[in-house]
Phi, psi and omega in degrees: 000144182282345182245127181293144180260099179268332181229099181290336179297326181296333179270358177059047179263150174283156182306318181292329177289323177299314180298322180295317180293319178299318179295319181297317180292321180298316177301320180297316182293323181291324189265340190232023171050070175075007174284167184267174178295339177297324178298316178296318179301316181290320181296319180297336181256007176070030181254130177282134181295330180294340180273352183270118179271319184213130177235111179246346185204132174213161187213156175254123183244012182263145176078191183284325181269125178239135179219157180231133185231132173268126185253155172253119185285142176288321179193155179256224180291132179278087184294323180300315179296319181298311183289328176298319178295320179295313180297321178296319179297314181295321181298324182270347181236022183296135179293153178260123181255124174292145182295134182278133175271102183284127182279319184267124176254149180195194180224047180231144174259129176261113180263108181256123190222077174285093191272144172052062181285323176057057176295128185109343178296141179239130174222131179264131183300324181299329182266319187252350181087356181207131179279142174207133178202185184297320180297315179294322178302312180297314181299319181294316182295314180297318177298318181295316180295318177298318179297319179296316179301317179296317181291337184268004185298335182283353180254147173276108184259125177247357178203144177239130172255113181255112183274121182242171183090221176053059179059046172298326177252144186277332182229166186232007179206181184282354182259016179060044180238156171287181182302323182271001174100010178283123183289143182232153171278124184232163183247012180183196181270153182301322182287332175294318179300318181299313181294320179297317181296318179296315178298320179296313180297319179300315181295321178297313181296320179297326176289314186291327181289349174287343179268310184194167176305144187245129171251118178263132180234123184266138175246126175296146186215168192277333180282325188224049186306318182271308184292328176295323176297315178297322180297318179299321178290326176295319177296320178297319178294322181300318184260024182295335179259018181250114186292332185259019176227129174235151180227119173269101182254022182294162186269359182299141181288327180243127181246149181232141183222126181252133174222105182057239179270014181253137171238120184247126175257138180235130176209153182297319178117001180252012183255250182297151178294147183306317183293340182269348187296318179302315180292325176297320178299315180294323181287318185278334181228063184298323180290315179295324177298316181291330183275356184235160179245330184247117187232140187217147167243129174248118184246165186227218167079314186263354171070009182206169175282150177273076189283327189293344186233319187233020184058237184275333184201173177233130177270119170261175177292112176084003185199144176247137182235134176207154176265154182249153175285165180239148175280354184276155179267166178285135175273187185303312184294312182294322179294319180297324180278351180086013179274075183241129182223167180287122181283138181192160167249131184246156182214150177231147177242125181247126171288144184303324186243352188235013176079198182290121184247350180199154172227137181239137182229133175247108180271164178241000000 
């Protein structure tokens, strides 16, 4: 057991049960060099401790006395250690990409923002009217990015801003919960979602760099605050030998990106209030604010446009703020509550000197 028993009375055990547990623990200490009685329990049943992911309850069914004990685990899967090993592996085995010779030159920034993908989310068509799972999520994003690239062919693109993060993963732990512990309906294991998301991002970046150099900027988010951060670092390690790809994997809640006379702020959308973002931009980036004329905030999180009040966006003094659509479908809870919106991947095109000149949308 992970918790020492100092007061057997508190556990309401009979005297003979107390003696049995003490004997069981003593045998464990004698035979396994400071291991617990749980080790002995597993060995007697031929179970490898390395195969045990979570132990919340175990019992002794041998002999006349039988008892059942609920345990408090000291720790579960060491996710930090796991992701550190993965990032280290990618860093030492990162592929080398030859620099792409871009044929079309121009003075436009292509902002590609597949927001709130939620890889791992599960929705059954019979219940919600639309199927959604990891496979569909990947197919939608790849289709959306290809569609955006096709629609942007008429512009001369010299830089791509690829917005990553923003609930790319649906859960953040082994218990199928978000960062704050909200349980979710999922279609697989957490580590499968992580691998699928990394492969998806790699494929997207490989497509986009065929157009122009790519800057990836990660936004921290509420569903995958920790695992999304690790994913961004894995992507950074993957492209470490690629001269025309950069990845901002920092932990800051608000990120800023300057392109000519444009200043773009990126945030998931669950933090500061919408009305405060323009002043925050001016306060946090006074030099960039002074050096630019066209300023924008692109937000995520709610999966739809704020149509009831500001149509597609809201113009503040010196800055425009808007929320983006998501390619993901509504799950059981959102469908039941009526939170259903049009799925899409959105893109914006910014002229180097004249601000946002076009928006492209790929609907499903």
